[in-house]
CSV table of C-alpha atoms in Angstrom, one decimal:
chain,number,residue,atom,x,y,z
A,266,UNK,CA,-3.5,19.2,-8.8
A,267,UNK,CA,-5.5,19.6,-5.8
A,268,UNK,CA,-3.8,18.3,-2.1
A,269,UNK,CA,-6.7,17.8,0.5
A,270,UNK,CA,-6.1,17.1,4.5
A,271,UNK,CA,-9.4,14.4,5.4
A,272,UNK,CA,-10.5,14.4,8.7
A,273,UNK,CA,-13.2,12.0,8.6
A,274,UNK,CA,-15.0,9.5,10.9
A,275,UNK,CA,-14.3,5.5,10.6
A,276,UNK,CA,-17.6,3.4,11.2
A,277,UNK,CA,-15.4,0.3,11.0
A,278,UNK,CA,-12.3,1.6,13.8
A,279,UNK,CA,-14.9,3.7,15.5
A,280,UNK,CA,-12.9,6.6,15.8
A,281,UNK,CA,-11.8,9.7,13.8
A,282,UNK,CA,-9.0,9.2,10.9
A,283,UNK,CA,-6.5,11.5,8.9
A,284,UNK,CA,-5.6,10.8,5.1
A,285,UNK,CA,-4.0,13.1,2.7
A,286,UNK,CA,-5.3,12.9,-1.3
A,287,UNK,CA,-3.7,14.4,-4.4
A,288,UNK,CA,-6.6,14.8,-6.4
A,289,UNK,CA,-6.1,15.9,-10.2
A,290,UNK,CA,-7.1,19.5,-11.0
A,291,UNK,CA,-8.8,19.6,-14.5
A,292,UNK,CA,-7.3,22.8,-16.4
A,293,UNK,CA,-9.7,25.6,-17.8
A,294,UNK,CA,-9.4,23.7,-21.2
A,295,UNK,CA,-11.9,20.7,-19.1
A,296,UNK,CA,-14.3,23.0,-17.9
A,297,UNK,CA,-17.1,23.5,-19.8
A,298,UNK,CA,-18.9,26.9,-19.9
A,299,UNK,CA,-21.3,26.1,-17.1
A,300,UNK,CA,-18.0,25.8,-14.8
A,301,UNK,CA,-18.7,21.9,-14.4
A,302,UNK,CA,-15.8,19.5,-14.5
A,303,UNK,CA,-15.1,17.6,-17.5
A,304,UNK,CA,-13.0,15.3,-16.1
A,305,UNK,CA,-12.8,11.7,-14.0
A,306,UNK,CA,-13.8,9.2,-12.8
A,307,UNK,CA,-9.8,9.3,-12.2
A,308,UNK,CA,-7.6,6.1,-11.3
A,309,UNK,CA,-6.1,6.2,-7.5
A,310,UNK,CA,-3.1,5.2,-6.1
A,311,UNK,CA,-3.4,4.0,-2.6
A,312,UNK,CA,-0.2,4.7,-1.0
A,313,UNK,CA,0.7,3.3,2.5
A,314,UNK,CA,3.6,4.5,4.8
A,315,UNK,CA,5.9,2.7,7.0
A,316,UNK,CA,5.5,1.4,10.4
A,317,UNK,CA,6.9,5.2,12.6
A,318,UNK,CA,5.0,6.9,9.9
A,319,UNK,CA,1.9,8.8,9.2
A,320,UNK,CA,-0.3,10.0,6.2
A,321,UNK,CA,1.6,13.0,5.4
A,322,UNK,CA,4.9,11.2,5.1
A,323,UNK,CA,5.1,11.1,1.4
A,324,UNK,CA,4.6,14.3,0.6
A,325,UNK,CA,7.2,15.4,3.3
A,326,UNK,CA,10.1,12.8,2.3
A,327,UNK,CA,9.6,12.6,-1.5
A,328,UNK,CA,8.1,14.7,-4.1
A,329,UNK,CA,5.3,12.7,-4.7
A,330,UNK,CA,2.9,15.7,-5.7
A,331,UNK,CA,5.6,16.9,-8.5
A,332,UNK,CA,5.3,13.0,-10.0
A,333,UNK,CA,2.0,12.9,-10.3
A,334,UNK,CA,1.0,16.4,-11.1
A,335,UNK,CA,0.8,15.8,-14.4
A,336,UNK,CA,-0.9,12.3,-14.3
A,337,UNK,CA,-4.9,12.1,-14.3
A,338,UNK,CA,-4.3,9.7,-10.9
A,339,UNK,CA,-5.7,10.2,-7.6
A,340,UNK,CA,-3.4,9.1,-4.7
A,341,UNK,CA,-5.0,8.3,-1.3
A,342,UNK,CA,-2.7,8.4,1.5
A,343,UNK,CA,-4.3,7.2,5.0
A,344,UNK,CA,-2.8,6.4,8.3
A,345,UNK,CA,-2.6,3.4,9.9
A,346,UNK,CA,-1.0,3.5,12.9
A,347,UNK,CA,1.3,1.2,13.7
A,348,UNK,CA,-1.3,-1.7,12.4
A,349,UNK,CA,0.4,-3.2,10.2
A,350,UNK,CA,-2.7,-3.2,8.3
A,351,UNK,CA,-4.4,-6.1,9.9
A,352,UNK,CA,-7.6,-6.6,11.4
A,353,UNK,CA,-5.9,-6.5,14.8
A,354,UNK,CA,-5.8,-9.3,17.5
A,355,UNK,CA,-5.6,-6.9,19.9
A,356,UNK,CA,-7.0,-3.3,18.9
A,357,UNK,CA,-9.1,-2.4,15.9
A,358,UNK,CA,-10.0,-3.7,12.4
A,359,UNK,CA,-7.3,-1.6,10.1
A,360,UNK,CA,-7.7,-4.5,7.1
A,361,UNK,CA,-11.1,-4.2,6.5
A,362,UNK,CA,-11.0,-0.2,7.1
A,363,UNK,CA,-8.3,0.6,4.2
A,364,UNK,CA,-9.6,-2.4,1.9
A,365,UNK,CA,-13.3,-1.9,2.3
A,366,UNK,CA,-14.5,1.3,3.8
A,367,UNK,CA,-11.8,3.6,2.6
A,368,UNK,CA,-12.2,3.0,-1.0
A,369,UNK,CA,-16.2,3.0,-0.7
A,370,UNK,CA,-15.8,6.3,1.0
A,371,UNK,CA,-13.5,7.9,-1.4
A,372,UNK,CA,-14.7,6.7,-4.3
A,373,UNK,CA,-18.3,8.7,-2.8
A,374,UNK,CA,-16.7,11.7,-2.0
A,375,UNK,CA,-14.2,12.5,-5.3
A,376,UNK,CA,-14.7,11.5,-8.6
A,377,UNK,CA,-12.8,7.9,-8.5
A,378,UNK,CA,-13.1,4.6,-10.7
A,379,UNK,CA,-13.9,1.6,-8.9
A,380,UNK,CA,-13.2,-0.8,-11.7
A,381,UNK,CA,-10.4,-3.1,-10.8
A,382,UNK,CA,-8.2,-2.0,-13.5
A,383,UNK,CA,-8.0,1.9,-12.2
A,384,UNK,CA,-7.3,0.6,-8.4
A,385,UNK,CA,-3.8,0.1,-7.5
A,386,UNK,CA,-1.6,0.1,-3.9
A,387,UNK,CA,1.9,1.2,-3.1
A,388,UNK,CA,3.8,1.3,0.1
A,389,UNK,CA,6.8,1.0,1.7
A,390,UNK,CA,8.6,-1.3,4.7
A,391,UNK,CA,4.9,-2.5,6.8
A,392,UNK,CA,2.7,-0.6,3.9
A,393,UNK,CA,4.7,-2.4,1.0
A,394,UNK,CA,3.4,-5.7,3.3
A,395,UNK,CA,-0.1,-3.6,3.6
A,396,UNK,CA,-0.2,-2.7,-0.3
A,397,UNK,CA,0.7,-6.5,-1.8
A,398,UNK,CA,-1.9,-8.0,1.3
A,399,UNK,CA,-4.6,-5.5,-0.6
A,400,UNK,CA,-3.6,-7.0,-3.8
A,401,UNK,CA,-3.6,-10.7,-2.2
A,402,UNK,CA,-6.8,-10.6,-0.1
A,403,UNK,CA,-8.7,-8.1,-2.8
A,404,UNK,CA,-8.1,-9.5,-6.2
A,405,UNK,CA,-10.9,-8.1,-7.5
A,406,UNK,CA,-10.5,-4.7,-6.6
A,407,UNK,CA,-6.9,-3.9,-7.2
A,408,UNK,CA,-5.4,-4.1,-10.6
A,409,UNK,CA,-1.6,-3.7,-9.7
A,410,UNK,CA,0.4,-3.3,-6.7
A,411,UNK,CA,3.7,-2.6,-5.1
A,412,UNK,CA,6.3,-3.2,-2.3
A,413,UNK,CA,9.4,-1.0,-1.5
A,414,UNK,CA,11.6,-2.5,0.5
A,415,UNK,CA,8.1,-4.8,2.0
A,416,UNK,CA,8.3,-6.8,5.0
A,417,UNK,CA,6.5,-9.3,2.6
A,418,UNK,CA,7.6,-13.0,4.7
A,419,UNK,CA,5.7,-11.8,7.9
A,420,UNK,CA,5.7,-15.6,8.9
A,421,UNK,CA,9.3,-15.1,9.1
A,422,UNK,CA,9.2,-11.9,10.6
A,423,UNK,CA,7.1,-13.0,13.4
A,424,UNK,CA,9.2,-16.3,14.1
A,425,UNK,CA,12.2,-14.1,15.0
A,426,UNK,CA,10.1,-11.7,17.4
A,427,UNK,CA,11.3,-11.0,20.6
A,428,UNK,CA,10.5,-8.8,23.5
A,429,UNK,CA,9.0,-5.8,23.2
A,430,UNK,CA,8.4,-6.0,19.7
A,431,UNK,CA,6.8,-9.5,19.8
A,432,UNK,CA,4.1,-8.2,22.1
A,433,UNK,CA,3.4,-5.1,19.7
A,434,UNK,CA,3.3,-7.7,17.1
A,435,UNK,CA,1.4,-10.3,19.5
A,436,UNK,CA,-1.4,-7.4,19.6
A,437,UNK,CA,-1.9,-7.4,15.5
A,438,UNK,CA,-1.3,-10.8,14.8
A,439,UNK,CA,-2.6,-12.8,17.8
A,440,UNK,CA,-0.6,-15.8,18.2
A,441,UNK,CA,2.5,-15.4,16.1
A,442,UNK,CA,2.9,-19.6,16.1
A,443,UNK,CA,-0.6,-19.5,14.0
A,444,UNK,CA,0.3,-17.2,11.4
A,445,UNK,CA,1.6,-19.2,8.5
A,446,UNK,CA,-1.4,-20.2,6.3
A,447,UNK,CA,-3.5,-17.4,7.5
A,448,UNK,CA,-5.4,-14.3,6.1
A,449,UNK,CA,-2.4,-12.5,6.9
A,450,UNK,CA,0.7,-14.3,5.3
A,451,UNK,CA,1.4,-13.0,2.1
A,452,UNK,CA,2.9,-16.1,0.5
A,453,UNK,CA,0.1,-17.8,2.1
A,454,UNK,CA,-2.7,-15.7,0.3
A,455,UNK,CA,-0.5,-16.0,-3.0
A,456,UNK,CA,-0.6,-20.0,-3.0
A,457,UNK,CA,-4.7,-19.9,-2.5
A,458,UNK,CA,-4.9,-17.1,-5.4
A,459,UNK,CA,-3.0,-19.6,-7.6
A,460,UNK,CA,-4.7,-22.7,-6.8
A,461,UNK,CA,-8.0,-21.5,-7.3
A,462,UNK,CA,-7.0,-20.1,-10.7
A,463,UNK,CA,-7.8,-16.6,-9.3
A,464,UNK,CA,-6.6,-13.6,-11.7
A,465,UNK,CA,-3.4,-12.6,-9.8
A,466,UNK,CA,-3.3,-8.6,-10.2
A,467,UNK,CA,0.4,-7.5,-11.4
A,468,UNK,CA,3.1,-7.1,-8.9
A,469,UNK,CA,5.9,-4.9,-8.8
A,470,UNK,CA,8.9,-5.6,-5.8
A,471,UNK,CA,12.2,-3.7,-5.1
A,472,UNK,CA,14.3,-4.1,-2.2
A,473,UNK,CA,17.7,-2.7,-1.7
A,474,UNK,CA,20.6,-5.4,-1.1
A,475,UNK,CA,22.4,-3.8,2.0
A,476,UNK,CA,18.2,-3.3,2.9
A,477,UNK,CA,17.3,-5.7,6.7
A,478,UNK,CA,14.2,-7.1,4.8
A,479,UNK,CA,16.4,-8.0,1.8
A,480,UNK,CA,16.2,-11.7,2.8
A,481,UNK,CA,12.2,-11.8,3.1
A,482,UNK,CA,11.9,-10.2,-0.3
A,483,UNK,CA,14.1,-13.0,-1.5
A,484,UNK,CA,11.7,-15.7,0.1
A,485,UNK,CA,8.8,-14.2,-1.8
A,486,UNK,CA,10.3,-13.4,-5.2
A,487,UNK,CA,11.5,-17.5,-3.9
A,488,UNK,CA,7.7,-18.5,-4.2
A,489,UNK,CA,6.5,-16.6,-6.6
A,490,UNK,CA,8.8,-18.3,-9.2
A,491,UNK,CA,7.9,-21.5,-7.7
A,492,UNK,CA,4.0,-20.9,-8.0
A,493,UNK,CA,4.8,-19.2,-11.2
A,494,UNK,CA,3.8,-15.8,-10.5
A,495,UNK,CA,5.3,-13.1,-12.5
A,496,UNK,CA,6.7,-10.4,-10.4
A,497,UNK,CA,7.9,-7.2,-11.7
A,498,UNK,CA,11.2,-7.4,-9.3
A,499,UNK,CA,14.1,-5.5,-9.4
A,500,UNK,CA,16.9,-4.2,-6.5
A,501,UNK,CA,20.1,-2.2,-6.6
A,502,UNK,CA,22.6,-0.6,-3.9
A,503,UNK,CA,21.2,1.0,-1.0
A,504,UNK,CA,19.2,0.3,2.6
A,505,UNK,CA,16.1,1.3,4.1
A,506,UNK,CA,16.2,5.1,3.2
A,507,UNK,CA,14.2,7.4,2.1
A,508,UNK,CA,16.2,8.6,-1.3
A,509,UNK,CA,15.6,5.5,-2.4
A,510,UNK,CA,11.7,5.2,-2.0
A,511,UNK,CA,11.4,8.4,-3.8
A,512,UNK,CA,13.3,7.3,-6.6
A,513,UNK,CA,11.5,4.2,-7.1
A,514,UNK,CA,8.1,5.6,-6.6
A,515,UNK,CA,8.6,7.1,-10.2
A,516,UNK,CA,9.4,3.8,-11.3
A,517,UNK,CA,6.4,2.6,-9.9
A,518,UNK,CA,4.4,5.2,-11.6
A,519,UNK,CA,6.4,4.8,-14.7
A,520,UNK,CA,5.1,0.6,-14.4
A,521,UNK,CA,1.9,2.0,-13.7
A,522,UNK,CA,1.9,3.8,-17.2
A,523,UNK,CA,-0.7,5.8,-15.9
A,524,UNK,CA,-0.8,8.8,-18.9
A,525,UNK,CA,-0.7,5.5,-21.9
């Protein structure tokens, strides 16, 4: 297992950007006598952080490296600011950089499947939203994806906005009264995928019950059953904390069944 720091430059924000990648290291038994690597295209994880977060805040809250060290996965980990992984009203076009550019990059620069099956997205809080609006708005390109503890009703989210946090949400999402039905509400983008008979990739959601975002997982595990779209839900004890992201990140690898 190789860990790489990315400093690279974003044609689509138009600005330079940090990610952090776990990349497989293929042991002596892969490499052939010429010293070329036997090994990849790998599957890659696309793992999003939290709203106060960055791209190193995996590796320095859980033990994400240990999980997959074993696993031939890739994990991408690239920062967002505090985005919320939208093409921004007001600022820059963070959607389209970690759906389309990002993976096209990555997948020129390290030895990465782009076949919809070997694509997947996990996150947690505003990347659990991020990870299940790839899934949603990308169908084709992402085979499964997860929330923990998601803030996946972001209609709701934005009806309750006030103050200084409705104007930093005002700058992603434009005018908050417009957001239900749009590119960027999650139940929204499920209904359409449904409707048009779209393959739905598979979805995992947990969300702790003493968690603040408890009640928006509920509303979309809600339509999900009423659209009749299998979710791979499950909750238990706990808030929004850290000791529980790490331990279900294994059971999101363990879903994944990356090794089988």
């Amino acid at each position: 297992m190789a860990l790489l720091h990315v400093d690279f430059f974003s044609e689509t924000l138009g600005l330079s950007c940090n990610m952090d990648v776990i990349l497989p290291q293929p042991t002596t038994r892969q490499i052939g006598m010429d010293g070329a690597k036997a090994a990849g295209p790998y599957k890659t994880l696309y793992l999003l952080h939290g709203l106060s977060d960055d791209h190193t805040i995996w590796q320095r809250r859980t033990s994400i490296e240990r999980y997959v060290s074993t696993l031939p996965l890739a994990v991408v980990m690239p920062a967002v600011n505090r985005s919320f992984y939208c093409d921004q009203d007001r600022g820059l076009r963070y959607f389209t950089f970690v759906a389309d550019e990002l993976p096209a990059l990555c997948q020129s620069w390290f030895p990465l499947s782009a076949a919809r099956e070997d694509n997947f997205a996990a996150g947690l809080s505003m990347g659990g939203y991020g990870a299940f609006k790839l899934g949603l708005a990308r169908p084709d390109r992402f085979g499964a994806v997860a929330s923990l503890s998601g803030a996946v009703d972001i209609v709701s989210e934005l009806a309750g906005a006030d103050g200084d946090w409705r104007r930093e949400m005002e700058n992603s999402f434009g005018d908050l009264q417009q957001a239900a039905g749009g590119d960027d509400d999650l139940l929204a983008l499920m209904a359409k995928l449904k409707a048009d008979g779209t393959p739905i990739p598979r979805l995992f959601q947990w969300c702790g019950t003493e968690d603040f975002l408890y009640e928006q997982n509920q509303r979309f595990l809600a339509k999900a059953a009423e659209l009749g779209v299998v979710v791979d839900y499950s909750e238990g004890p706990g808030g929004h904390t850290w000791d529980k992201w790490d331990e279900q990140i294994q059971n999101v690898l363990a879903w994944l069944a990356i090794g089988e």
